[in-house]
Amino acid sequence: MRFLNLLRRCPRLTRKRARAHFSGSEAFITRMLGSKQFLSTEPELEDVMNYLDSLKNYEKSGVPKGAGTDSEDGFDMGRIRRLMDRLGNPHNKFKAIHIAGTKGKGSTAAFISSILRAEGYYVGCYTSPHILTIRERMSLGKFGEPVPAEMLNCIFQKIRPKLDEAIHQENGSLSHFEVLTATAFFLFAEEKIDIAVIEAGLGGARDATNIICSSGLAASVITTIGEEHLAALGGSLESIAMAKAGIIKRNRPVILGGPFLPSIEKILRDKAYMMQSPVISASDPGVKTTIKTLNVLDGRPYQFSDISIKMERDFQLSIRLSDLKMHMLGSHQLQNASTATCIVLCLRDQGWRISDRSVRTGIENTCLIGRCQFLSFKESEALGLPGATILLDGAHTKESAKALMDTIRMSFPEAKLGFVVAMASDKDHLAFAKEVLSGGQVDAVFLTEAEIAGGKFRTTSAPLLRDRWIKAAKELNIGTIHDTMAEYQDLLKGGLVDSRRDAEERIIIAAENSLEVSMKHANEILGARARNQPILVVTGSLHILSSVLASSHK
């Protein structure tokens, strides 16, 4: 029925192409990255993108101070309410799982969606940001593929007159994210999805996605609390926790990922108590997780893991999953998987049909672009680095840098590492650098630049990043050779190869505006210094990964 509805609404979308959009495949990520349509300008979306680009985009310009707080400086929730009312309140036409948190939101959303799809549910998933195309933000159906370009354009054209009216009424103050959120919710309602998995954009209380009300909420989820967007969310961990807790709704269950500091968990539990919302903690003593071994199959690493859950207080939740073959690597991803498992067990307690087998299948089938993603040898060759082992990860906070280094140490304890890093201006560059450098195994770091949301406004200059990394190395008492030293110029003249032992024991740090040159130089250093297979790690922002992936498929 949904397939026929799609054809009726979008007559230009042929049956063959529509069926292709809704055909499942374990190789979806590979197909997506290899798709020229994904890497093109997507002409079907020209009107959509021009319209969105005309609106205020805080991903591009940066979030104002206090924007995510319950204050006069906070985002005006009245705008999104008036817009959704104009569109017929589509968010009231489906059940939703609402996810907030500093880190782990996207991965947890992916695990939940994959589990529900494995059970056969028709799922809508709304996340941000995207890497290759804005369509990634709205995955749809039983197979989790991004919304087809023609379908998104059809939905946009259908609601455009209402959007125009709303923008006029709000004196042009509606934002890119508000309009995109409304579009996604309208799409999900039109498609008559069984359930939506919704990731909050900023904070929770003042986020546009928080239009979801208690009657439509299956569960709210708070994954982690960290210091990202500190100024926009009140200036302290406590204020961030209060902002995230804004998604907790009266009498609706809340799942806490964690682990949290005791003071932070108290804030979350106090809000839940005030809202009479039962709490499930994925860090409860009844939740046990183990990473057993790491293996490689067809060039892709995976970890064998166990998840065991047995709770008998507010909820009767129980499951045992042994020898899970997870492609999402690291203890942090295992925590995200266990959080997702708690969520679906909570749904099962509410009467949703979800088998243990679907939980296993969903976790094992979950993968995300830019989360400990290794490029294929073909992709490395396309980048001009034949034979290089290249790892992409979107880490951009102190916590995610630690998770990345822990995962690398666990998976490849002997590997030497070269880093290529670009970051947004509102991140804690020094703390990020300290986590990477203190993780060991690092031979070289090249700092470069990447556009943020299609613009340079939030891009940190390569020289400024380099200075932060040099400072981090000094504070950690780590020896460096950097590009402000004459010694580095000597290395450069010699092709970045130096056989002297004292040089090899120091980390090379350099700024280079060109991403291509940065990767080339870092790979040369690894080739000269490393005896075993080295790993070139590209990180610091999902936006730098977008550039690498686009170049690897030209």
Coordinates of C-alpha atoms in Angstrom, one line a residue:
M1 CA 0.0 0.0 0.0
R2 CA 2.8 2.5 0.9
F3 CA 4.5 1.6 -2.4
L4 CA 1.3 2.4 -4.3
N5 CA 0.8 5.6 -2.3
L6 CA 4.4 6.6 -3.3
L7 CA 3.6 6.1 -7.0
R8 CA 0.4 8.1 -6.8
R9 CA 2.1 11.1 -5.1
C10 CA 5.2 11.0 -7.3
P11 CA 4.2 10.0 -10.8
R12 CA 7.7 10.5 -12.1
L13 CA 9.0 7.8 -9.9
T14 CA 8.7 4.6 -11.9
R15 CA 7.7 1.3 -10.4
K16 CA 11.1 -0.2 -11.0
R17 CA 12.9 2.7 -9.3
A18 CA 10.4 2.8 -6.4
R19 CA 10.9 -0.9 -5.8
A20 CA 14.6 -0.4 -5.8
H21 CA 14.3 2.2 -3.1
F22 CA 12.5 -0.2 -0.9
S23 CA 14.6 -3.3 -1.6
G24 CA 16.7 -4.6 1.3
S25 CA 20.3 -5.4 1.2
E26 CA 23.1 -6.1 3.7
A27 CA 25.4 -4.1 1.4
F28 CA 23.3 -0.9 1.7
I29 CA 26.1 1.2 3.0
T30 CA 28.4 0.0 0.2
R31 CA 25.7 0.8 -2.4
M32 CA 25.0 4.2 -0.9
L33 CA 28.7 5.2 -1.0
G34 CA 29.1 3.9 -4.5
S35 CA 26.0 5.7 -5.8
K36 CA 26.7 8.6 -8.1
Q37 CA 23.3 10.0 -7.2
F38 CA 24.4 10.2 -3.6
L39 CA 27.6 12.1 -4.5
S40 CA 26.0 14.4 -7.1
T41 CA 24.1 17.6 -6.6
E42 CA 20.9 15.6 -6.8
P43 CA 18.9 17.8 -9.3
E44 CA 15.6 16.5 -7.9
L45 CA 16.4 18.4 -4.7
E46 CA 17.5 21.7 -6.2
D47 CA 14.3 23.5 -5.1
V48 CA 14.4 21.9 -1.6
M49 CA 18.0 22.8 -1.0
N50 CA 17.7 26.4 -2.3
Y51 CA 14.7 26.9 0.0
L52 CA 16.5 25.5 3.0
D53 CA 19.7 27.4 2.2
S54 CA 17.7 30.7 2.4
L55 CA 16.9 30.0 6.0
K56 CA 19.0 30.6 9.1
N57 CA 21.2 27.5 9.5
Y58 CA 22.8 27.3 13.0
E59 CA 24.9 24.3 11.9
K60 CA 26.7 26.7 9.5
S61 CA 26.7 29.9 11.6
G62 CA 27.1 28.4 15.1
V63 CA 24.5 28.2 17.9
P64 CA 23.9 31.4 19.9
K65 CA 24.7 31.5 23.6
G66 CA 21.9 30.3 25.7
A67 CA 19.9 29.0 22.7
G68 CA 19.1 25.6 24.2
T69 CA 18.1 26.9 27.7
D70 CA 14.7 27.7 29.2
S71 CA 15.4 31.4 29.2
E72 CA 14.7 34.5 27.2
D73 CA 17.7 33.6 25.0
G74 CA 16.4 30.2 24.3
F75 CA 14.9 29.0 21.0
D76 CA 11.3 29.9 20.7
M77 CA 9.3 26.7 20.8
G78 CA 6.2 28.6 19.8
R79 CA 7.5 28.8 16.2
I80 CA 7.6 25.0 15.7
R81 CA 4.2 24.6 17.4
R82 CA 2.6 27.1 15.1
L83 CA 4.2 25.6 12.1
M84 CA 3.2 22.0 13.0
D85 CA -0.4 23.3 13.7
R86 CA -0.4 24.8 10.2
L87 CA 0.6 21.4 8.7
G88 CA -2.1 19.6 10.6
N89 CA 0.1 18.4 13.5
P90 CA 1.6 15.4 11.7
H91 CA 3.7 14.5 14.7
N92 CA 0.6 13.4 16.5
K93 CA -0.1 10.7 13.9
F94 CA 2.6 8.2 14.9
K95 CA 4.4 6.9 18.0
A96 CA 7.9 8.1 18.6
I97 CA 11.1 7.3 20.5
H98 CA 12.9 10.6 21.3
I99 CA 16.6 10.5 21.9
A100 CA 18.8 13.2 23.5
G101 CA 22.4 13.2 24.8
T102 CA 25.8 14.6 24.1
K103 CA 27.2 11.5 22.4
G104 CA 25.8 8.2 21.1
K105 CA 22.4 9.6 19.9
G106 CA 22.9 8.6 16.2
S107 CA 24.4 5.2 17.0
T108 CA 21.6 4.4 19.5
A109 CA 19.0 5.6 17.0
A110 CA 20.6 3.3 14.4
F111 CA 20.5 0.3 16.7
I112 CA 16.9 0.9 17.7
S113 CA 15.7 1.4 14.1
S114 CA 17.6 -1.7 12.9
I115 CA 16.0 -3.9 15.6
L116 CA 12.5 -2.6 14.9
R117 CA 13.0 -3.1 11.1
A118 CA 14.3 -6.7 11.8
E119 CA 10.9 -7.4 13.5
G120 CA 9.1 -6.1 10.4
Y121 CA 8.0 -2.6 11.5
Y122 CA 7.8 0.3 9.1
V123 CA 10.2 2.7 10.7
G124 CA 11.0 6.4 10.2
C125 CA 14.3 7.7 11.6
Y126 CA 15.2 11.3 11.8
T127 CA 18.8 12.2 12.7
S128 CA 21.5 14.9 12.1
P129 CA 23.8 15.9 10.7
H130 CA 24.3 14.2 7.4
I131 CA 27.5 13.3 5.6
L132 CA 26.8 12.9 1.9
T133 CA 23.3 14.0 1.4
I134 CA 20.5 15.6 3.4
R135 CA 18.4 12.6 2.6
E136 CA 20.4 10.6 5.2
R137 CA 18.6 12.5 7.9
M138 CA 15.3 10.8 7.1
S139 CA 15.6 7.0 6.7
L140 CA 12.4 5.2 5.9
G141 CA 10.8 1.8 5.7
K142 CA 11.7 -1.7 6.6
F143 CA 15.2 -1.4 5.2
G144 CA 16.3 1.9 6.6
E145 CA 17.4 3.6 3.3
P146 CA 17.4 7.4 3.1
V147 CA 14.2 8.9 1.7
P148 CA 14.3 8.9 -2.1
A149 CA 15.1 12.3 -3.6
E150 CA 11.9 12.4 -5.6
M151 CA 9.8 11.5 -2.6
L152 CA 11.4 14.2 -0.5
N153 CA 10.8 16.7 -3.3
C154 CA 7.2 15.7 -3.6
I155 CA 6.6 16.1 0.1
F156 CA 8.3 19.5 0.1
Q157 CA 6.3 20.7 -2.9
K158 CA 3.1 19.6 -1.1
I159 CA 3.8 21.6 2.0
R160 CA 5.6 24.5 0.4
P161 CA 2.6 26.9 0.4
K162 CA 2.1 26.3 4.2
L163 CA 5.9 26.8 4.8
D164 CA 5.7 30.1 2.9
E165 CA 2.8 31.2 5.0
A166 CA 4.6 30.2 8.2
I167 CA 7.8 32.0 7.3
H168 CA 5.8 35.2 6.5
Q169 CA 3.9 34.9 9.8
E170 CA 7.1 34.4 11.7
N171 CA 8.9 37.4 9.9
G172 CA 11.5 35.0 8.4
S173 CA 12.7 33.7 11.7
L174 CA 11.9 30.0 11.1
S175 CA 15.2 28.1 10.9
H176 CA 16.7 25.5 8.6
F177 CA 16.3 22.8 11.3
E178 CA 12.8 23.7 12.2
V179 CA 11.6 23.5 8.6
L180 CA 13.5 20.3 8.0
T181 CA 12.1 18.7 11.2
A182 CA 8.5 19.7 10.1
T183 CA 9.2 18.2 6.7
A184 CA 10.4 14.9 8.2
F185 CA 7.4 14.6 10.5
F186 CA 5.0 15.3 7.7
L187 CA 6.8 12.7 5.6
F188 CA 6.5 10.1 8.4
A189 CA 2.8 10.8 8.8
E190 CA 2.1 10.6 5.1
E191 CA 3.9 7.2 4.9
K192 CA 1.9 6.0 7.9
I193 CA 5.0 4.6 9.7
D194 CA 4.6 2.3 12.6
I195 CA 7.0 4.2 14.8
A196 CA 9.5 7.0 14.5
V197 CA 13.0 7.2 16.1
I198 CA 13.8 10.9 16.6
E199 CA 17.2 12.3 17.5
A200 CA 17.2 15.7 19.1
G201 CA 19.4 18.3 17.4
L202 CA 20.5 20.6 20.3
G203 CA 19.9 19.9 24.0
G204 CA 16.3 18.8 24.4
A205 CA 14.0 21.2 26.1
R206 CA 14.3 23.9 23.4
D207 CA 14.9 21.6 20.4
A208 CA 12.4 21.7 17.6
T209 CA 12.0 17.9 17.9
N210 CA 10.6 18.4 21.4
I211 CA 7.2 19.2 19.8
I212 CA 6.5 15.5 20.5
C213 CA 4.0 15.2 23.3
S214 CA 3.5 12.6 25.9
S215 CA 0.5 10.9 24.1
G216 CA 2.7 10.2 21.1
L217 CA 5.8 9.2 23.0
A218 CA 6.7 5.6 23.4
A219 CA 9.9 6.4 25.4
S220 CA 12.4 9.1 25.9
V221 CA 16.2 8.3 25.9
I222 CA 19.1 10.2 27.3
T223 CA 22.4 8.6 26.2
T224 CA 25.2 10.6 27.8
I225 CA 26.0 14.0 29.3
G226 CA 29.1 15.9 28.2
E227 CA 30.4 19.4 27.7
E228 CA 29.6 19.9 24.0
H229 CA 27.7 23.1 23.2
L230 CA 28.4 24.3 26.7
A231 CA 27.6 27.9 26.1
A232 CA 24.4 27.2 24.3
L233 CA 23.2 24.9 27.0
G234 CA 23.8 27.1 30.1
G235 CA 27.5 26.8 30.8
S236 CA 27.8 23.7 33.1
L237 CA 27.2 20.0 33.0
E238 CA 24.3 20.5 35.3
S239 CA 22.6 22.9 33.0
I240 CA 23.3 20.6 30.0
A241 CA 21.6 17.7 32.0
M242 CA 18.6 19.9 32.7
A243 CA 18.3 20.8 29.0
K244 CA 18.5 17.2 27.9
A245 CA 16.0 16.2 30.6
G246 CA 13.5 18.5 28.8
I247 CA 12.5 15.6 26.6
I248 CA 11.1 13.6 29.6
K249 CA 7.3 13.6 29.4
R250 CA 4.7 12.8 32.0
N251 CA 4.0 9.2 32.7
R252 CA 6.2 8.0 29.8
P253 CA 9.3 5.8 30.5
V254 CA 12.8 7.2 30.2
I255 CA 15.8 5.1 29.4
L256 CA 19.2 6.4 30.7
G257 CA 22.3 5.3 28.8
G258 CA 25.3 6.5 30.8
P259 CA 27.2 5.9 32.9
F260 CA 26.7 9.3 34.4
L261 CA 28.3 11.2 37.2
P262 CA 26.1 10.7 40.4
S263 CA 25.2 14.4 40.5
I264 CA 24.1 14.4 36.8
E265 CA 22.1 11.2 37.2
K266 CA 20.3 12.7 40.2
I267 CA 19.2 15.7 38.0
L268 CA 17.8 13.3 35.4
R269 CA 16.1 11.0 37.9
D270 CA 14.7 14.0 39.8
K271 CA 13.1 15.3 36.6
A272 CA 11.7 11.8 35.9
Y273 CA 10.3 11.6 39.4
M274 CA 8.7 15.0 39.0
M275 CA 7.1 13.9 35.7
Q276 CA 6.1 10.5 37.3
S277 CA 8.1 8.8 34.6
P278 CA 9.5 5.4 35.3
V279 CA 13.3 5.1 34.7
I280 CA 15.3 2.3 33.1
S281 CA 19.1 2.5 33.4
A282 CA 21.3 0.8 30.9
S283 CA 24.1 1.2 33.5
D284 CA 22.1 -0.8 36.1
P285 CA 23.9 -3.7 37.8
G286 CA 21.4 -6.0 36.0
V287 CA 22.9 -4.9 32.7
K288 CA 26.1 -6.8 31.9
T289 CA 28.1 -6.4 28.7
T290 CA 31.4 -8.0 27.5
I291 CA 33.6 -7.6 24.5
K292 CA 35.2 -11.1 23.9
T293 CA 37.2 -11.1 20.7
L294 CA 37.8 -9.1 17.5
N295 CA 37.9 -10.7 14.1
V296 CA 38.0 -9.5 10.4
L297 CA 35.7 -10.9 7.7
D298 CA 35.9 -9.8 4.1
G299 CA 38.1 -6.9 5.2
R300 CA 35.6 -5.6 7.8
P301 CA 36.4 -5.9 11.5
Y302 CA 33.7 -7.0 13.9
Q303 CA 33.7 -7.7 17.7
F304 CA 32.1 -10.7 19.4
S305 CA 30.1 -9.3 22.3
D306 CA 27.6 -10.4 25.0
I307 CA 24.7 -8.4 26.4
S308 CA 22.8 -9.7 29.4
I309 CA 19.8 -7.8 30.9
K310 CA 17.8 -8.8 33.9
M311 CA 15.7 -6.2 35.8
E312 CA 12.9 -7.0 38.2
R313 CA 12.0 -3.6 39.8
D314 CA 9.8 -1.1 37.9
F315 CA 10.0 -3.2 34.8
Q316 CA 10.3 -7.0 34.2
L317 CA 13.0 -6.9 31.5
S318 CA 15.1 -9.9 30.6
I319 CA 17.3 -11.0 27.6
R320 CA 20.6 -12.7 27.0
L321 CA 22.4 -12.2 23.8
S322 CA 25.7 -14.2 23.5
D323 CA 28.3 -13.9 20.7
L324 CA 26.8 -10.9 19.0
K325 CA 28.8 -10.1 15.9
M326 CA 28.9 -6.3 16.0
H327 CA 30.3 -4.2 13.2
M328 CA 30.0 -1.1 15.4
L329 CA 33.3 -1.4 17.3
G330 CA 34.3 -0.3 20.8
S331 CA 33.0 -0.4 24.3
H332 CA 31.0 2.8 23.7
Q333 CA 29.1 1.2 20.9
L334 CA 28.4 -1.9 23.0
Q335 CA 27.0 0.6 25.6
N336 CA 24.9 2.2 22.9
A337 CA 23.7 -1.3 21.8
S338 CA 22.7 -2.2 25.4
T339 CA 20.9 1.1 25.7
A340 CA 19.0 0.3 22.5
T341 CA 18.2 -3.2 23.9
C342 CA 16.8 -1.7 27.1
I343 CA 14.6 0.6 24.9
V344 CA 13.1 -2.2 22.8
L345 CA 12.6 -4.3 25.9
C346 CA 10.6 -1.4 27.3
L347 CA 8.6 -1.3 24.1
R348 CA 8.0 -5.0 24.5
D349 CA 6.7 -4.4 28.0
Q350 CA 4.2 -2.0 26.5
G351 CA 2.9 -4.7 24.1
W352 CA 5.1 -4.2 21.0
R353 CA 6.0 -7.5 19.4
I354 CA 9.8 -7.7 19.4
S355 CA 11.5 -11.1 19.5
D356 CA 15.0 -11.8 20.9
R357 CA 16.0 -12.9 17.5
S358 CA 15.1 -9.5 16.0
V359 CA 17.1 -7.8 18.7
R360 CA 20.1 -9.9 17.8
T361 CA 19.6 -9.4 14.0
G362 CA 19.1 -5.7 14.4
I363 CA 22.3 -5.2 16.5
E364 CA 24.4 -7.3 14.1
N365 CA 23.1 -5.5 11.0
T366 CA 23.7 -2.0 12.4
C367 CA 26.4 0.1 10.7
L368 CA 26.8 3.8 10.2
I369 CA 29.0 5.9 7.9
G370 CA 31.9 7.5 9.7
R371 CA 31.8 5.5 12.9
C372 CA 35.1 3.5 12.9
Q373 CA 34.6 2.9 9.2
F374 CA 37.5 1.4 7.2
L375 CA 37.8 2.4 3.6
S376 CA 38.1 -0.4 1.1
F377 CA 41.4 -0.8 -0.8
K378 CA 39.6 0.5 -3.9
E379 CA 38.6 3.6 -2.1
S380 CA 42.1 4.2 -0.7
E381 CA 43.4 3.8 -4.3
A382 CA 40.9 6.4 -5.5
L383 CA 42.3 8.8 -3.0
G384 CA 45.8 8.3 -4.4
L385 CA 46.9 6.2 -1.5
P386 CA 47.1 2.6 -2.8
G387 CA 47.6 0.0 -0.1
A388 CA 46.9 2.5 2.8
T389 CA 44.6 1.4 5.7
I390 CA 42.3 4.4 6.2
L391 CA 40.0 4.7 9.2
L392 CA 37.2 7.3 9.3
D393 CA 35.6 8.4 12.6
G394 CA 33.5 11.4 13.3
A395 CA 34.8 11.9 16.9
H396 CA 34.9 15.6 17.8
T397 CA 34.7 15.8 21.6
K398 CA 37.1 14.7 24.4
E399 CA 34.8 11.8 25.2
S400 CA 34.6 10.6 21.6
A401 CA 38.3 11.0 21.1
K402 CA 38.9 8.7 24.1
A403 CA 36.4 6.2 22.8
L404 CA 38.2 6.2 19.4
M405 CA 41.6 5.7 20.9
D406 CA 40.3 3.0 23.3
T407 CA 38.8 1.2 20.3
I408 CA 42.0 1.4 18.2
R409 CA 44.1 0.1 21.1
M410 CA 41.7 -2.8 21.7
S411 CA 41.5 -3.7 18.0
F412 CA 45.0 -2.9 16.8
P413 CA 47.4 -2.7 19.8
E414 CA 50.5 -2.7 17.7
A415 CA 49.5 -0.3 14.9
K416 CA 51.2 3.0 14.4
L417 CA 48.9 5.9 13.7
G418 CA 48.9 9.0 11.5
F419 CA 46.1 11.5 12.1
V420 CA 44.5 14.0 9.7
V421 CA 42.2 16.3 11.7
A422 CA 39.8 19.1 10.9
M423 CA 37.4 20.6 13.5
A424 CA 34.7 23.2 14.0
S425 CA 35.6 26.3 15.9
D426 CA 33.2 25.6 18.8
K427 CA 34.9 22.4 19.9
D428 CA 37.4 21.9 22.7
H429 CA 40.5 21.4 20.5
L430 CA 43.0 21.1 23.4
A431 CA 41.0 18.4 25.2
F432 CA 40.5 16.5 22.0
A433 CA 44.2 16.6 21.2
K434 CA 45.2 15.5 24.7
E435 CA 43.0 12.4 24.5
V436 CA 44.5 11.4 21.1
L437 CA 48.1 12.0 22.0
S438 CA 47.8 10.3 25.4
G439 CA 46.4 7.3 23.7
G440 CA 49.9 6.4 22.4
Q441 CA 50.8 4.9 19.0
V442 CA 50.7 8.3 17.2
D443 CA 53.5 9.1 14.8
A444 CA 52.1 12.1 12.9
V445 CA 49.3 14.6 13.1
F446 CA 48.3 16.8 10.1
L447 CA 45.8 19.6 10.9
T448 CA 43.7 20.7 8.0
E449 CA 40.4 22.4 7.2
A450 CA 36.9 21.3 6.1
E451 CA 33.8 23.3 5.4
I452 CA 31.1 23.0 8.1
A453 CA 27.6 22.6 6.7
G454 CA 28.7 24.0 3.4
G455 CA 30.4 27.1 4.8
K456 CA 33.7 28.3 6.3
F457 CA 32.2 30.3 9.2
R458 CA 32.7 27.6 11.8
T459 CA 35.9 26.1 10.3
T460 CA 39.0 26.3 12.5
S461 CA 42.1 27.3 10.7
A462 CA 44.8 24.7 10.3
P463 CA 47.5 26.8 12.0
L464 CA 45.3 27.5 15.0
L465 CA 44.6 23.8 15.3
R466 CA 48.3 23.0 15.0
D467 CA 49.1 25.4 17.9
R468 CA 46.5 23.7 20.1
W469 CA 48.1 20.3 19.4
I470 CA 51.6 21.6 20.1
K471 CA 50.4 23.0 23.4
A472 CA 48.7 19.6 24.2
A473 CA 51.9 17.8 23.5
K474 CA 53.9 20.1 25.7
E475 CA 51.4 19.7 28.6
L476 CA 51.7 15.9 28.2
N477 CA 55.5 16.2 28.0
I478 CA 55.5 14.5 24.5
G479 CA 58.3 15.4 22.1
T480 CA 57.3 16.9 18.8
I481 CA 58.7 18.1 15.5
H482 CA 56.4 20.7 14.1
D483 CA 56.3 22.8 11.0
T484 CA 57.4 26.0 12.8
M485 CA 60.8 24.4 13.4
A486 CA 63.8 24.4 11.1
E487 CA 64.1 20.7 11.8
Y488 CA 60.7 20.1 10.1
Q489 CA 61.8 21.9 7.0
D490 CA 64.8 19.6 6.8
L491 CA 62.5 16.6 7.0
L492 CA 60.3 18.1 4.3
K493 CA 63.3 18.5 2.0
G494 CA 64.2 14.9 2.6
G495 CA 60.7 13.7 1.7
L496 CA 59.5 13.6 5.3
V497 CA 61.7 10.6 6.0
D498 CA 64.3 10.8 8.8
S499 CA 66.1 7.7 10.1
R500 CA 67.5 9.3 13.2
R501 CA 66.2 7.6 16.3
D502 CA 65.5 10.8 18.2
A503 CA 63.4 12.1 15.3
E504 CA 61.4 8.9 15.2
E505 CA 60.6 9.1 18.8
R506 CA 58.9 12.5 18.4
I507 CA 55.5 13.1 16.9
I508 CA 55.4 15.2 13.7
I509 CA 52.7 17.9 13.9
A510 CA 52.0 20.2 10.9
A511 CA 49.3 22.4 9.5
E512 CA 48.2 22.0 5.9
N513 CA 45.2 23.6 4.3
S514 CA 44.8 20.9 1.7
L515 CA 43.1 17.7 2.9
E516 CA 44.6 15.7 0.0
V517 CA 48.2 16.9 0.8
S518 CA 47.6 16.2 4.6
M519 CA 46.6 12.6 3.9
K520 CA 49.5 12.1 1.5
H521 CA 52.1 13.5 3.9
A522 CA 50.7 11.6 6.9
N523 CA 50.8 8.3 4.9
E524 CA 54.4 9.0 3.8
I525 CA 55.5 9.3 7.4
L526 CA 53.7 6.2 8.4
G527 CA 55.3 4.3 5.5
A528 CA 58.7 5.4 6.6
R529 CA 58.4 4.8 10.3
A530 CA 56.0 1.9 10.8
R531 CA 57.2 -1.7 10.6
N532 CA 53.7 -3.2 10.8
Q533 CA 50.6 -2.2 8.8
P534 CA 50.0 1.5 9.9
I535 CA 46.6 3.1 10.1
L536 CA 45.8 6.6 8.7
V537 CA 43.0 8.0 10.9
V538 CA 40.8 10.9 9.6
T539 CA 38.7 12.5 12.3
G540 CA 37.6 15.6 14.2
S541 CA 34.3 16.2 12.4
L542 CA 31.8 14.4 10.3
H543 CA 32.3 17.1 7.7
I544 CA 35.9 16.1 6.9
L545 CA 34.6 12.6 6.4
S546 CA 32.2 13.8 3.8
S547 CA 35.1 15.3 1.8
V548 CA 37.1 12.1 2.0
L549 CA 34.2 9.9 1.0
A550 CA 33.2 12.1 -1.9
S551 CA 36.8 12.0 -3.2
S552 CA 37.0 8.3 -2.8
H553 CA 34.1 7.7 -5.1
K554 CA 34.9 10.2 -7.9

